[in-house]
Short mmCIF file of C-alpha atoms in Angstrom, two decimals:
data_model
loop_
_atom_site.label_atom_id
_atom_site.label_comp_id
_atom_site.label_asym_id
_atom_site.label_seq_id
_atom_site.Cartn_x
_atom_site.Cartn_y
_atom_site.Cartn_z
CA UNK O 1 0.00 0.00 0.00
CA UNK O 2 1.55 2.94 -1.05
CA UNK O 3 0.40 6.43 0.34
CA UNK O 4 0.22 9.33 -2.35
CA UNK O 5 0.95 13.05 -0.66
CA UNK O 6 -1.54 15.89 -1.45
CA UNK O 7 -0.43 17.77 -4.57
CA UNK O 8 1.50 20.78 -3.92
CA UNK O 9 -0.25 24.31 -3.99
CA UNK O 10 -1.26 25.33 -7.41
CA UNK O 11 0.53 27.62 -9.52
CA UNK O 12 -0.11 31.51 -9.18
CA UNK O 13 -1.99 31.20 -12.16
CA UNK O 14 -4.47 28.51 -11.06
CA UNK O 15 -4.88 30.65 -7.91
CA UNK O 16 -6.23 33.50 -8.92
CA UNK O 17 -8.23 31.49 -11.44
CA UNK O 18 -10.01 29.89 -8.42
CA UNK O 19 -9.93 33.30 -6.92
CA UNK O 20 -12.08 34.74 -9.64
CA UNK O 21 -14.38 31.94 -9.80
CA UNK O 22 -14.98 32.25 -6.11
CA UNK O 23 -15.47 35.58 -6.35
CA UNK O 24 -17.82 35.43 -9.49
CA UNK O 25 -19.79 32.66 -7.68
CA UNK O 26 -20.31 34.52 -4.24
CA UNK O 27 -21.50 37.90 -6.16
CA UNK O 28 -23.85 36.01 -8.27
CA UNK O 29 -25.13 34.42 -4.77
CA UNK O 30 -25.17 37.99 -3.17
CA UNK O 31 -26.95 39.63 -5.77
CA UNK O 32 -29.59 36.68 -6.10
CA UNK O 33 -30.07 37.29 -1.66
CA UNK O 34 -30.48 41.01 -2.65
CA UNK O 35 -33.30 40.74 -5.23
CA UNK O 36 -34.99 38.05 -2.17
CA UNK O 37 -34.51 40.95 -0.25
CA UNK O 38 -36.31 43.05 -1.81
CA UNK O 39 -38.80 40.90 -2.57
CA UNK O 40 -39.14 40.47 1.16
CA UNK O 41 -39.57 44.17 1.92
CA UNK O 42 -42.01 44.56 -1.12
CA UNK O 43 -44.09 41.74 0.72
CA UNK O 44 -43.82 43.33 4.13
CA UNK O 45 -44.90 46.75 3.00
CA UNK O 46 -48.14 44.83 1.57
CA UNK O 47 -48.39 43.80 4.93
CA UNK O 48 -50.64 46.46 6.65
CA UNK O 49 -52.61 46.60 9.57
CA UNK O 50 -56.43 47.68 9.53
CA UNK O 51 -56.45 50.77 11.95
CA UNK O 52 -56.00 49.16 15.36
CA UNK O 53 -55.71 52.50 17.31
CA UNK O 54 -58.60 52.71 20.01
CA UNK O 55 -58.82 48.75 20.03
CA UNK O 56 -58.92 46.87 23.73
CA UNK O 57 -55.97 44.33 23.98
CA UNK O 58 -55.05 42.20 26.84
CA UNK O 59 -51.99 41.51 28.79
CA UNK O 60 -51.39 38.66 31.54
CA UNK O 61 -48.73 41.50 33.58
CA UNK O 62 -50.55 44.90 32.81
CA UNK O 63 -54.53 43.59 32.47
CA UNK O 64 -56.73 44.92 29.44
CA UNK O 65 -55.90 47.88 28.02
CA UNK O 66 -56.21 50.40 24.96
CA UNK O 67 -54.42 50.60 22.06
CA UNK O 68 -53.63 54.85 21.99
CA UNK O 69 -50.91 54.99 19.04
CA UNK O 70 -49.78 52.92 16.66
CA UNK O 71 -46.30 54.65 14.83
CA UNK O 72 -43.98 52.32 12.74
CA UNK O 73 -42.91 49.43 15.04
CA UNK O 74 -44.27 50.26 18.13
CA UNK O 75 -47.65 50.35 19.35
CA UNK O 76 -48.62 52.53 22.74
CA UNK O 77 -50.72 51.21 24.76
CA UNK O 78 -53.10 52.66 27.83
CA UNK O 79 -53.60 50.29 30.73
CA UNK O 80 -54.64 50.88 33.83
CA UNK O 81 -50.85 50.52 35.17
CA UNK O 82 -50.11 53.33 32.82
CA UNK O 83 -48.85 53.25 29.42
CA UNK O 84 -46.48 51.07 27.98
CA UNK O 85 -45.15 50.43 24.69
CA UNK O 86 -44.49 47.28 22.56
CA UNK O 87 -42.88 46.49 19.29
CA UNK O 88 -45.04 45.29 16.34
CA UNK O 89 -45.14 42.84 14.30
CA UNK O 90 -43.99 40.36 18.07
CA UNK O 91 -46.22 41.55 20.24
CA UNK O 92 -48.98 39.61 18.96
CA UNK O 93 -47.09 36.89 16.95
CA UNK O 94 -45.33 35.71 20.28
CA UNK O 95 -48.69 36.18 22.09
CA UNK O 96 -47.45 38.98 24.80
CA UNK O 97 -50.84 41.16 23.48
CA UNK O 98 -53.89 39.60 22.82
CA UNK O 99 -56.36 41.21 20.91
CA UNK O 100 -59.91 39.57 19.29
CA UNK O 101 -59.08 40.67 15.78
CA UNK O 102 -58.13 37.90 13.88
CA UNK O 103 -56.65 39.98 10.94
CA UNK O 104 -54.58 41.27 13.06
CA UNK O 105 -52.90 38.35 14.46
CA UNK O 106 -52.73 36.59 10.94
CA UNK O 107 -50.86 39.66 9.86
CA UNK O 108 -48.81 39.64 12.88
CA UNK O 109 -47.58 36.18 12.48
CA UNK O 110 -46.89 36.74 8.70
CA UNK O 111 -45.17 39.87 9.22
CA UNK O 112 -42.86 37.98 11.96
CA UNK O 113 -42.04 35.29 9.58
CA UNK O 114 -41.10 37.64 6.48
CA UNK O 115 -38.79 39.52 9.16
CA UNK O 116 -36.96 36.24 10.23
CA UNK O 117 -36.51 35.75 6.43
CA UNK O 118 -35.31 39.37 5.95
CA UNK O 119 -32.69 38.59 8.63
CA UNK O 120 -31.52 35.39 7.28
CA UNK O 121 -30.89 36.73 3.94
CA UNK O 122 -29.30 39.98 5.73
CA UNK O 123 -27.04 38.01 7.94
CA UNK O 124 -26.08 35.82 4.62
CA UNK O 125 -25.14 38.46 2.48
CA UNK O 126 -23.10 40.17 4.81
CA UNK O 127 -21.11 36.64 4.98
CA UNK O 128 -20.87 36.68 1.77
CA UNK O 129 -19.30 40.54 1.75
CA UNK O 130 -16.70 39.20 4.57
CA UNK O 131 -15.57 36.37 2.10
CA UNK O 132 -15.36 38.61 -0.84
CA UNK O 133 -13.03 41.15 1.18
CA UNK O 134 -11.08 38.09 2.33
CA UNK O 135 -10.20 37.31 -0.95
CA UNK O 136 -9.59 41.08 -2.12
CA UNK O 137 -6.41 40.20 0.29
#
């Protein structure tokens, strides 16, 4: 039995030949993650609530309260305990609010999911940007 060794390191040549193929391959991935990334915020922007302001919501700490604002990602909300704010689209997804409108909730959950997607993609492409300036090196 004889035992071969590993091939010594390719030629400069060959090197940056795989260096450019790399390359070419991880900015045809990254620019395929930024057109699902916008497709992802396109999706989320279709994503709308109904107008929730002045709806009654309930929470196990803070009891039932009001909904008094509803700005962005954060939704303001009267209880008895005062007010308190919470960010949108979790508060309902993970359950912390509960309010009877099933639209809401629906929308909540969906919203959630597109934003874990947003992240993945996010949190890939910026892999992706460390690997490309690795091989700029």
């Amino acid at each position: 039995m004889t035992i071969r060794k590993k091939a010594k390191a390719n030629s400069p040549e060959q090197r940056r030949q795989q260096t450019e193929e790399k390359r070419k391959e991880l900015t045809g991935r990254r620019d395929e993650l930024n057109v699902l990334l916008e497709q992802v915020g396109s999706k989320k922007e279709e994503k709308q609530y109904t107008d929730i302001v002045g709806a009654f919501v309930k929470n196990i700490k803070y009891g039932t309260g009001t909904i008094t604002e509803h700005q962005g990602r954060y939704l303001t909300v009267e209880f008895p305990v005062g007010v308190k704010k919470f960010a949108v689209p979790d508060v309902f997804a993970k359950g912390f609010l509960k309010i009877d409108n099933a639209d809401v909730v629906t929308i909540s959950k969906e919203l959630a999911e597109l934003m874990a997607e947003e992240e993945k993609y996010a949190r890939e492409i910026r892999g992706i940007n460390a690997e490309l300036a690795r091989l700029e090196e």
